[in-house]
mmCIF file of C-alpha atoms in Angstrom:
data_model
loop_
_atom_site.group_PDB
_atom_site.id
_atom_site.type_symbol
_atom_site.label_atom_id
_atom_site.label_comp_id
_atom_site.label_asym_id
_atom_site.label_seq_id
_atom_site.Cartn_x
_atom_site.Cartn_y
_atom_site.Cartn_z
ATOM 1 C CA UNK A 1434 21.470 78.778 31.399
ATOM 2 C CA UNK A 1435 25.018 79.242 31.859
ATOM 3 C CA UNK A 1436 26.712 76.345 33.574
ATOM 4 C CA UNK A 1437 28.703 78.865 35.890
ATOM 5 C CA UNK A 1438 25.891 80.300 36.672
ATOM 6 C CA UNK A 1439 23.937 76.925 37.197
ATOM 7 C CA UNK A 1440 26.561 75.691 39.373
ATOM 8 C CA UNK A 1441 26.758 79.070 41.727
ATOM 9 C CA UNK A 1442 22.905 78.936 42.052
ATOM 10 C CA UNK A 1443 23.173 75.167 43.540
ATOM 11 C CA UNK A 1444 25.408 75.766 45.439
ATOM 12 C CA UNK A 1445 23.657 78.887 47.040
ATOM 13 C CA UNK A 1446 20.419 77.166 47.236
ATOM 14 C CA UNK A 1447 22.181 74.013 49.160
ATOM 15 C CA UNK A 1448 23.493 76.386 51.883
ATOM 16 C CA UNK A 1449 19.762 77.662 51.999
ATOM 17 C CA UNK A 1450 17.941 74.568 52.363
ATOM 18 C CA UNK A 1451 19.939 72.585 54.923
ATOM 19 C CA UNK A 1452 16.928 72.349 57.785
ATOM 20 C CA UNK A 1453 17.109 68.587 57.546
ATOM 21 C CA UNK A 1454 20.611 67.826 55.816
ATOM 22 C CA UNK A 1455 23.651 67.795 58.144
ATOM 23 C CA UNK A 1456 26.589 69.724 56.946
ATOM 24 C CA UNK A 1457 28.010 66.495 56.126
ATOM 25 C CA UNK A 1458 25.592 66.351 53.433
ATOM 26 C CA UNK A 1459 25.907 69.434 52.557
ATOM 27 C CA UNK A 1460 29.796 69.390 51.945
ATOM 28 C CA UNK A 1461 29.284 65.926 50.423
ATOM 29 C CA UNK A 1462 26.978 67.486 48.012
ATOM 30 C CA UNK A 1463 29.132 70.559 46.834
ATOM 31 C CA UNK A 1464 32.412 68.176 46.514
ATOM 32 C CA UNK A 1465 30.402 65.693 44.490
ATOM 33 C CA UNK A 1466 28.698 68.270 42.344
ATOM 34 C CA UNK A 1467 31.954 69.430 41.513
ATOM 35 C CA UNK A 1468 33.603 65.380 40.583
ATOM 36 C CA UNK A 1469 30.699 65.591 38.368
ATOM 37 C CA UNK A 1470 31.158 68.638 36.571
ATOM 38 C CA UNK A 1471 34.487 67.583 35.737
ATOM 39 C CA UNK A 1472 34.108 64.276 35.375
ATOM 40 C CA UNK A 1473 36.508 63.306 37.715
ATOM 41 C CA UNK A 1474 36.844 59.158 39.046
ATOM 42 C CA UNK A 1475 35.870 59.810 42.964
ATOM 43 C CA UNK A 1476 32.232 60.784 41.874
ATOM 44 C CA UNK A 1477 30.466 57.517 42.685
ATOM 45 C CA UNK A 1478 32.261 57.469 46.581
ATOM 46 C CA UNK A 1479 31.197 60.961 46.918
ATOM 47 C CA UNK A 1480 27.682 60.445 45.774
ATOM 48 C CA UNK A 1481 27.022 57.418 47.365
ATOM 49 C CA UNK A 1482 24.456 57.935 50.528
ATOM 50 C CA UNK A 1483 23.357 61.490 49.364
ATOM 51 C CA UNK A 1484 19.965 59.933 47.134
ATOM 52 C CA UNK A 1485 17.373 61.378 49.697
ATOM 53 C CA UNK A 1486 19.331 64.709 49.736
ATOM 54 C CA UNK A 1487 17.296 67.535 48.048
ATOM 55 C CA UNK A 1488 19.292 68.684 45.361
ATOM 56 C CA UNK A 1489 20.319 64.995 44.119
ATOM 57 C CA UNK A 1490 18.628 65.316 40.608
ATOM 58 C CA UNK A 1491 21.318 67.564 40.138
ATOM 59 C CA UNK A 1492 24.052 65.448 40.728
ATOM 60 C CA UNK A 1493 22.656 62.911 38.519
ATOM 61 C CA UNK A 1494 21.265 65.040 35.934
ATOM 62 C CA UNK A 1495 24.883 66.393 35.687
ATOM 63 C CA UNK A 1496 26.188 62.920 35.958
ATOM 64 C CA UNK A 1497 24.238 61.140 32.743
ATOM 65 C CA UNK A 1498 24.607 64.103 31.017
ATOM 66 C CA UNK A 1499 28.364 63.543 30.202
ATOM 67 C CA UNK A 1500 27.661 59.963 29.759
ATOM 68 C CA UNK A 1501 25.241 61.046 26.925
ATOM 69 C CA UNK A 1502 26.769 59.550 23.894
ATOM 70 C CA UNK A 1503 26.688 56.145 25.189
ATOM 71 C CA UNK A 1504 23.559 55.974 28.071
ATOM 72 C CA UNK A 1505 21.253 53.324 27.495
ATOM 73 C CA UNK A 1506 18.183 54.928 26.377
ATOM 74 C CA UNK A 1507 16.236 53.399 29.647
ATOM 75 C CA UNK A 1508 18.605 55.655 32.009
ATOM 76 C CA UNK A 1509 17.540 59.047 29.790
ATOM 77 C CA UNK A 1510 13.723 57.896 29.939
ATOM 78 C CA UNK A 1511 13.683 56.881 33.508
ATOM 79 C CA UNK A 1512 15.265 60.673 34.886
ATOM 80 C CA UNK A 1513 12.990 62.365 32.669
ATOM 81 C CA UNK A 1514 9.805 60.385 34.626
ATOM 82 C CA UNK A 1515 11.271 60.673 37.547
ATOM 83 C CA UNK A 1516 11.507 64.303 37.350
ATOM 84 C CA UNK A 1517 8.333 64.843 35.075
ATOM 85 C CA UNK A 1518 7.356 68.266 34.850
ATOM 86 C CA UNK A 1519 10.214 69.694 36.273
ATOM 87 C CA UNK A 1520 13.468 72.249 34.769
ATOM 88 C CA UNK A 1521 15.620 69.252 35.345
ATOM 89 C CA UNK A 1522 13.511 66.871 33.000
ATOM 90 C CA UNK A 1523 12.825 69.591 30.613
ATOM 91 C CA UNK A 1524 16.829 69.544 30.182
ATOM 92 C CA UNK A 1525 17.538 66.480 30.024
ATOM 93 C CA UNK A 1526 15.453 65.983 27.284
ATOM 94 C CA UNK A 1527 17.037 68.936 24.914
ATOM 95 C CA UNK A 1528 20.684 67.732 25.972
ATOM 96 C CA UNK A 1529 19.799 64.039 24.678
ATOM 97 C CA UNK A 1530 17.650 65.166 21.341
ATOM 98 C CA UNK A 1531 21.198 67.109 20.936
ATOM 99 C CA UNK A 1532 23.040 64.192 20.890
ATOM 100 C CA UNK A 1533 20.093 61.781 19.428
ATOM 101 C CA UNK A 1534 20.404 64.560 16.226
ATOM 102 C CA UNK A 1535 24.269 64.109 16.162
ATOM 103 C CA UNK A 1536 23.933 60.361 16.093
ATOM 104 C CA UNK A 1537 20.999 60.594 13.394
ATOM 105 C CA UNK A 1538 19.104 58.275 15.355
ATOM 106 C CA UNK A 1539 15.843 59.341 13.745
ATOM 107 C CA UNK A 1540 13.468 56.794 15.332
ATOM 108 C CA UNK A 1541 14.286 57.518 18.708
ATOM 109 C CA UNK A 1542 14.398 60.982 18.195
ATOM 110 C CA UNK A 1543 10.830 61.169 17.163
ATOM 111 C CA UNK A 1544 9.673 59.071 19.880
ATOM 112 C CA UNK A 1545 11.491 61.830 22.464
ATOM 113 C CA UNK A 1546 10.545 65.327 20.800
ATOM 114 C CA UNK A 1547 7.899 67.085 22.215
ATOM 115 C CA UNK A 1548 6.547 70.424 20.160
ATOM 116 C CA UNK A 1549 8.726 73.320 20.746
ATOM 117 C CA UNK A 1550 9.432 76.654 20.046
ATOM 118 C CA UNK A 1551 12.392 76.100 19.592
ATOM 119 C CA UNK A 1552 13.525 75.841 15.765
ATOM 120 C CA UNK A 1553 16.825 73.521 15.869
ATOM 121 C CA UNK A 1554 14.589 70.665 17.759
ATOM 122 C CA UNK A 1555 11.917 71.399 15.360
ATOM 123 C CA UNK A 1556 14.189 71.556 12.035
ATOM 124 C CA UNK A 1557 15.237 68.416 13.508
ATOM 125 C CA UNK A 1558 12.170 66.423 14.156
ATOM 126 C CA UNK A 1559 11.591 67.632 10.563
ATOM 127 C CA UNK A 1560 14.480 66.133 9.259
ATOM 128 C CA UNK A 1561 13.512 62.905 11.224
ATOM 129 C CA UNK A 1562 10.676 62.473 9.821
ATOM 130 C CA UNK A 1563 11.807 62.996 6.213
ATOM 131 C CA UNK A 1564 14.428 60.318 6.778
ATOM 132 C CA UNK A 1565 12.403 57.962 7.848
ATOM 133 C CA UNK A 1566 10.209 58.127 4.590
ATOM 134 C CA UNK A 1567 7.419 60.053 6.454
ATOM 135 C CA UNK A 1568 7.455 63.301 4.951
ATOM 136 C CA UNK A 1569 4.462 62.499 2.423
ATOM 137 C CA UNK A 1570 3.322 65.946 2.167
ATOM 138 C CA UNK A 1571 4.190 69.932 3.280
ATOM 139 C CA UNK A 1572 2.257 69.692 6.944
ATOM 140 C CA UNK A 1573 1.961 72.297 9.691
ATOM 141 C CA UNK A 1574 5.373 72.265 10.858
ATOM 142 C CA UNK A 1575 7.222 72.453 8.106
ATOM 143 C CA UNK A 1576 4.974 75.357 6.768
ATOM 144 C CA UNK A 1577 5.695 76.971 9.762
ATOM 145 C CA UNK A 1578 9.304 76.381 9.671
ATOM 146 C CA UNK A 1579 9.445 77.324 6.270
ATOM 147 C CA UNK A 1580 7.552 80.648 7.050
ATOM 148 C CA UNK A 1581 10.474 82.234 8.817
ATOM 149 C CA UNK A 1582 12.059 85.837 7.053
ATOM 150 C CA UNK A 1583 15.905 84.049 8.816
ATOM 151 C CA UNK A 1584 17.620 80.973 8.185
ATOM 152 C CA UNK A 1585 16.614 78.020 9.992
ATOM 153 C CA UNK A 1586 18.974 75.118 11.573
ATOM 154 C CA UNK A 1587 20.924 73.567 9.150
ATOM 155 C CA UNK A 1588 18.915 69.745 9.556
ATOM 156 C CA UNK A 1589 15.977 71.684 8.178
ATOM 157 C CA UNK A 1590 17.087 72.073 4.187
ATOM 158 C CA UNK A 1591 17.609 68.180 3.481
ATOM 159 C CA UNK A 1592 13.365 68.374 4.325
ATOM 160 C CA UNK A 1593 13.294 71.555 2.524
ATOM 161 C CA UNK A 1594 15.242 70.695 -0.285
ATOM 162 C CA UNK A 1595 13.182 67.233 -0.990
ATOM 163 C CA UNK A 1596 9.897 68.776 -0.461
ATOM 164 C CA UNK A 1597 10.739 70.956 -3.325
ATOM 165 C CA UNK A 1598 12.283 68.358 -5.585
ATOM 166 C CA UNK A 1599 8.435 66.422 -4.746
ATOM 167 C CA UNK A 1600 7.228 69.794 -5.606
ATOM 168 C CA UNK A 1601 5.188 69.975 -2.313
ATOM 169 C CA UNK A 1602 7.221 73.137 -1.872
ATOM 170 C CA UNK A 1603 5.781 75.294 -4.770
ATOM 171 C CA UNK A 1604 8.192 78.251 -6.474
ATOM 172 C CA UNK A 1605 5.435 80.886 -5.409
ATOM 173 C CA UNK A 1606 6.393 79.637 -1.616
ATOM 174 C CA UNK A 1607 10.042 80.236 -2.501
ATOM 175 C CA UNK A 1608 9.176 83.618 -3.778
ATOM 176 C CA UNK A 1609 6.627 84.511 -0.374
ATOM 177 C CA UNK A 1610 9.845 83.457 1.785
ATOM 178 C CA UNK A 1611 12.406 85.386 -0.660
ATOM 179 C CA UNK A 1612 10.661 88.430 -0.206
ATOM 180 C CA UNK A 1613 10.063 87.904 3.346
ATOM 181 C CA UNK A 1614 13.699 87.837 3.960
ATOM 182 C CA UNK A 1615 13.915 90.991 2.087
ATOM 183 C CA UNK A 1616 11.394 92.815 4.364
ATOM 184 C CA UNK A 1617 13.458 91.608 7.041
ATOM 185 C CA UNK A 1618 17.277 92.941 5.404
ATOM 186 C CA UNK A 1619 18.194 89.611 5.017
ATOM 187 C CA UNK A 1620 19.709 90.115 1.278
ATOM 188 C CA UNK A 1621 22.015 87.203 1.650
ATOM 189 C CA UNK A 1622 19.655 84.540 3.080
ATOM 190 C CA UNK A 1623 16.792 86.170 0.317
ATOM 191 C CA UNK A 1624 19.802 85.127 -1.927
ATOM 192 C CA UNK A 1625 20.927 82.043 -0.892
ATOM 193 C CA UNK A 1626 16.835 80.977 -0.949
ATOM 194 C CA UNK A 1627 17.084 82.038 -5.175
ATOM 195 C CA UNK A 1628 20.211 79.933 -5.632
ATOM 196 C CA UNK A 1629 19.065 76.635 -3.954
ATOM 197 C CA UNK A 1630 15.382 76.252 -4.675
ATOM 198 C CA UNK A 1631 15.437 76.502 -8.634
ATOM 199 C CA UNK A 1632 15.360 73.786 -11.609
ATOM 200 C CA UNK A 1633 18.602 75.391 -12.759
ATOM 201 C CA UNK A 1634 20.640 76.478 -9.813
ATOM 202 C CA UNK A 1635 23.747 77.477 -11.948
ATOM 203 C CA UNK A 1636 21.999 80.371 -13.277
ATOM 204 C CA UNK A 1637 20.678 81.989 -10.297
ATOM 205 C CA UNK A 1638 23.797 81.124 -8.056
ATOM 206 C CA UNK A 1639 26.191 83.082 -10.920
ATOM 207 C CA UNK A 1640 23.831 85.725 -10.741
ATOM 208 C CA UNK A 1641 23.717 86.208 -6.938
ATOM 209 C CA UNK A 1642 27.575 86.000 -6.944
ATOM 210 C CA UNK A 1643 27.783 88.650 -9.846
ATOM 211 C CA UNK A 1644 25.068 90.768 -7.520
ATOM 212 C CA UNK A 1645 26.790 90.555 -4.336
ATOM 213 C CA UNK A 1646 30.292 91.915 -6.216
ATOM 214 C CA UNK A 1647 28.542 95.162 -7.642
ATOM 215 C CA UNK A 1648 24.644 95.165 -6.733
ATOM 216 C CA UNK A 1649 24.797 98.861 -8.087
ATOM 217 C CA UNK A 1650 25.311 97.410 -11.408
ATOM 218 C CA UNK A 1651 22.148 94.828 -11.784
ATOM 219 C CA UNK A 1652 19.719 96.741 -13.861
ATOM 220 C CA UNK A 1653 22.530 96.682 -16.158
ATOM 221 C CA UNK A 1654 23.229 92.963 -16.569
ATOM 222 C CA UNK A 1655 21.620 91.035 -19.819
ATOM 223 C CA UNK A 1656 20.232 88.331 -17.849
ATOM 224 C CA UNK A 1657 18.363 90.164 -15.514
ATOM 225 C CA UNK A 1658 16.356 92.960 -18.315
ATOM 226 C CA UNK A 1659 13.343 90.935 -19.009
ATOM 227 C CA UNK A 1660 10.624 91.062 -16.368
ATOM 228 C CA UNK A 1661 9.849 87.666 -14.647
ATOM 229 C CA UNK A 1662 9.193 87.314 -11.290
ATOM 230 C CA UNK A 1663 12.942 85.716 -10.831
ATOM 231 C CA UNK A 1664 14.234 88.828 -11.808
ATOM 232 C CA UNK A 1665 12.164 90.914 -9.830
ATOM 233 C CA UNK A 1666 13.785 89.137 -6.808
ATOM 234 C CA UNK A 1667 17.091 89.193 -7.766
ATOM 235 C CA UNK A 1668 16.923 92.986 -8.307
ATOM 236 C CA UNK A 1669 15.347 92.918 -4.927
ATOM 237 C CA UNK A 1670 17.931 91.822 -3.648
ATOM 238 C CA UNK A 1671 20.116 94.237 -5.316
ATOM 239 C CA UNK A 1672 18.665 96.978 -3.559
ATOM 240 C CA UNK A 1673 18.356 95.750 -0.353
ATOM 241 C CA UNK A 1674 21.924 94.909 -0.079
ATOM 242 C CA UNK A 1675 23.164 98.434 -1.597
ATOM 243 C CA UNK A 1676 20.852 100.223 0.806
ATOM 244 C CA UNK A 1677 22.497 98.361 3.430
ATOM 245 C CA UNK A 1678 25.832 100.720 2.465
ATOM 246 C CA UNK A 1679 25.037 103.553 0.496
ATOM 247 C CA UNK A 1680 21.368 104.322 0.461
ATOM 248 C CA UNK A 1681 21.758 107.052 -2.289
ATOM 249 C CA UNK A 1682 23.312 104.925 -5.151
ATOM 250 C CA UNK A 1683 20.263 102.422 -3.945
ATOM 251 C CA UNK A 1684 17.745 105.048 -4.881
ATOM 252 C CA UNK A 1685 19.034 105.809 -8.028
ATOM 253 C CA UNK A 1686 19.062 101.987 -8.902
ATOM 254 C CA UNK A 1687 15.226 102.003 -7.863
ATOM 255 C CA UNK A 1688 14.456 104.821 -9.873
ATOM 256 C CA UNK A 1689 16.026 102.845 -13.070
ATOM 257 C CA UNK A 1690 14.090 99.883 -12.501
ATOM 258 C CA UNK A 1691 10.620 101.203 -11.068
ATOM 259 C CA UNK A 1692 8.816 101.770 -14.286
ATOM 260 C CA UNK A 1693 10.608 98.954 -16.214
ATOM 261 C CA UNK A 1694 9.418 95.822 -13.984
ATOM 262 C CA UNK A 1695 5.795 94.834 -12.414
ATOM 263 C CA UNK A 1696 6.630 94.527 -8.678
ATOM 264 C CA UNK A 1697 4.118 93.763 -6.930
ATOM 265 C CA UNK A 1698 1.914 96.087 -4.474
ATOM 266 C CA UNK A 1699 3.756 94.268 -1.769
ATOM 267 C CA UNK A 1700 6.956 94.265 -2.751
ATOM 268 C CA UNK A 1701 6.900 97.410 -4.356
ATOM 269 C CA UNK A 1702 6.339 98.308 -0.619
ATOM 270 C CA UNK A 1703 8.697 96.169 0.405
ATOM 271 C CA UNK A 1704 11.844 97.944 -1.356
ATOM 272 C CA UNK A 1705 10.440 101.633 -0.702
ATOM 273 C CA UNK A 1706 10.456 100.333 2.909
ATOM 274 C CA UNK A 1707 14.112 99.371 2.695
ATOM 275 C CA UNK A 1708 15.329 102.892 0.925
ATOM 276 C CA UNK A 1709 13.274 104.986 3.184
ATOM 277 C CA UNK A 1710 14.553 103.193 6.582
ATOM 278 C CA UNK A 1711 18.317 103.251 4.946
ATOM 279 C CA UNK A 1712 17.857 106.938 4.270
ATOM 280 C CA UNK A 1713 17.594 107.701 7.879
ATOM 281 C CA UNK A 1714 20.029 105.336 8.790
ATOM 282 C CA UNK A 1715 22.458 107.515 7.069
ATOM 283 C CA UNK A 1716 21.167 110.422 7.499
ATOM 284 C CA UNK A 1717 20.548 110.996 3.970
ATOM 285 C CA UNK A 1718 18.236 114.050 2.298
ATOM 286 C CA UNK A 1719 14.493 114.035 1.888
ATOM 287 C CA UNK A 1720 14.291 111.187 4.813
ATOM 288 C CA UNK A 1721 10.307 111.991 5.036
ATOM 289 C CA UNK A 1722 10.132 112.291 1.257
ATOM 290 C CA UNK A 1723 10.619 108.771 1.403
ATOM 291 C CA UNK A 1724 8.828 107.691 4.146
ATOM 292 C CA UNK A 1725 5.737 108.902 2.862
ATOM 293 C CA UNK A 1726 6.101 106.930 -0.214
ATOM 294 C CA UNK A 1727 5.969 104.160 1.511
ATOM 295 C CA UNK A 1728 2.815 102.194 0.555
ATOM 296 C CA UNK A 1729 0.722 101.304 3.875
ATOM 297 C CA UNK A 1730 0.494 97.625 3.934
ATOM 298 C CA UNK A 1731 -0.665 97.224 7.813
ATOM 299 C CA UNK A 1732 0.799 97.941 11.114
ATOM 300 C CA UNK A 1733 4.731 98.932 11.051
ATOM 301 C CA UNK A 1734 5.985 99.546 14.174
ATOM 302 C CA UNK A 1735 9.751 100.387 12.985
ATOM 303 C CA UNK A 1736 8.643 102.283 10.338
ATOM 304 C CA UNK A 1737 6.281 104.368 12.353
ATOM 305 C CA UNK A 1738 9.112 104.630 15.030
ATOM 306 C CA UNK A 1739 11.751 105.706 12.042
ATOM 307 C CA UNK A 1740 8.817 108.273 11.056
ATOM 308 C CA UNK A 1741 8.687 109.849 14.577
ATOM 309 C CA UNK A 1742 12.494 110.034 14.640
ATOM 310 C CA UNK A 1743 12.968 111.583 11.407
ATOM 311 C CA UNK A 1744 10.100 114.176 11.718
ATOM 312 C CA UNK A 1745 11.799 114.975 15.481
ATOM 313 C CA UNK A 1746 14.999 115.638 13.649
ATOM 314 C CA UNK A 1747 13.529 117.987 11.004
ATOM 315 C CA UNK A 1748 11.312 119.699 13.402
ATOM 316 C CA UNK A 1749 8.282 118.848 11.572
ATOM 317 C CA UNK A 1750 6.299 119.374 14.421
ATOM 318 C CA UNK A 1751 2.800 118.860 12.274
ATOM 319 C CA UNK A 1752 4.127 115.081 11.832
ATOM 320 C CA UNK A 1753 4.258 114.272 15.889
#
């Protein structure tokens, strides 16, 4: 939440629950709250009295948490029991794994994360564990992290990067994520995933660079004419990144490369997907031509919602 915001909201909800604080308190409270915020020397005069006051957690939550870098770890533990199962607690705890991950004070870090949805705490427990030699094998959170079609924090790839040098991360992983991205029109990340996890990472990473200059021109470049599954991704990415800007020159670099490379059912489907959604996009001819040669591979809401549109713009009333 916005700390504007925050700060507005206390103060609104002070005025509303004065039934047993004076206005004393309640001006006490607002002026301290304030000291705090900005971190000013009067704080601890201001404060001083106002403990059984309602909204003190506030005051003190906003209190330790500019004294974060250097609080004694017993002052962080004993706020979050004292305030156990509340917003307040629940804060404190992701503003001092924050500044437990900038300190790379891995033990303690463990000992404080709870499981999360949230991926920088989780890339971060990750990396905790891997530096303190207890990454032994690819478990459920890192497959889950690893499972992701975006870019995760950056503490996640020192785990990544390890697991695949202990080749716990196999290359048919790097490939499922790779084309994931690509699903998702994420041509640079799909990219940047083909130039990190390889044996050789000069060859891949010139290739990217040389793709990302002219991807119009890949089915033309020596390196890329056999068909391996490396190349099938780099092409992939190719065409997902021209369809991004001109979704005819994309199609014509599809139909050059269709018949002369295995791609998979899948991602087969996945790069029809990509030139059929860029063709309405643009507004470019035969839109439904190319939807319907889209392979079904399961429920697509976008694509069924790109479907609708384009048949509404054609008037193909038999489609709707």
């Amino acid at each position: 939440m916005n700390s504007r915001i925050l700060t507005l909201l206390l103060l609104g909800f002070a005025s509303a629950v004065m039934a047993t604080p004076n206005d004393d308190q309640r001006a006490r409270f607002k002026a301290a709250y304030a000291e705090a915020q900005a971190g000013g020397p009067r704080l601890a005069t201001l404060a001083r009295g106002l403990e059984p006051y309602l909204l003190y957690p506030y005051l003190r939550f906003e209190t330790l948490r500019r004294q974060l870098p250097d609080l004694p770890v017993a002052d962080v533990e004993t706020f979050i029991d004292a305030n156990r199962g509340t917003f307040l607690a629940g804060r404190m705890r992701e503003e001092w794994l924050r500044e437990l991950g900038k300190q790379h004070q891995w033990a303690l870090y463990e000992r404080f994360y709870q499981l999360t949805t949230k991926t920088d705490f989780a890339c971060i427990a990750l990396r905790a564990q891997f530096e303190l030699g207890k990454l032994k094998s690819l478990n459920e959170a890192a497959r889950t992290l690893w499972a992701s079609a975006k870019s995760s924090s950056d503490a996640c790839s020192p785990a990544f990067e390890a697991l695949y040098a202990q080749r716990l991360l196999t290359d048919e992983m790097v490939r499922d994520r790779i084309w994931l991205a690509l699903r998702a029109n994420r041509p640079d990340f799909a990219g940047y995933l083909l130039r990190t996890y390889t044996p050789d990472r000069k060859t891949p990473g010139t290739l990217v660079d040389a793709i990302r200059r002219n991807p119009a021109a890949a089915a033309q470049m020596p390196a890329l004419r056999t068909d391996t599954p490396r190349n099938r991704a780099l092409l992939g990415v190719a065409l997902t990144k021209l369809a991004g800007h001109d979704a005819v020159a994309a199609r014509q670099l599809w139909l050059s490369v269709e018949h002369r490379y295995q791609f998979p059912r899948d991602h087969r489907a996945t790069l029809l997907r990509s030139l059929a959604l860029a063709a309405v996009t643009q507004d470019t001819p035969n839109q439904l031509g190319l939807l319907d040669q889209v392979p079904e591979t399961g429920p697509d809401e976008l694509l069924e919602r790109v479907r609708l549109k384009a048949a509404l713009n054609s008037r193909d009333w038999k489609r709707i």
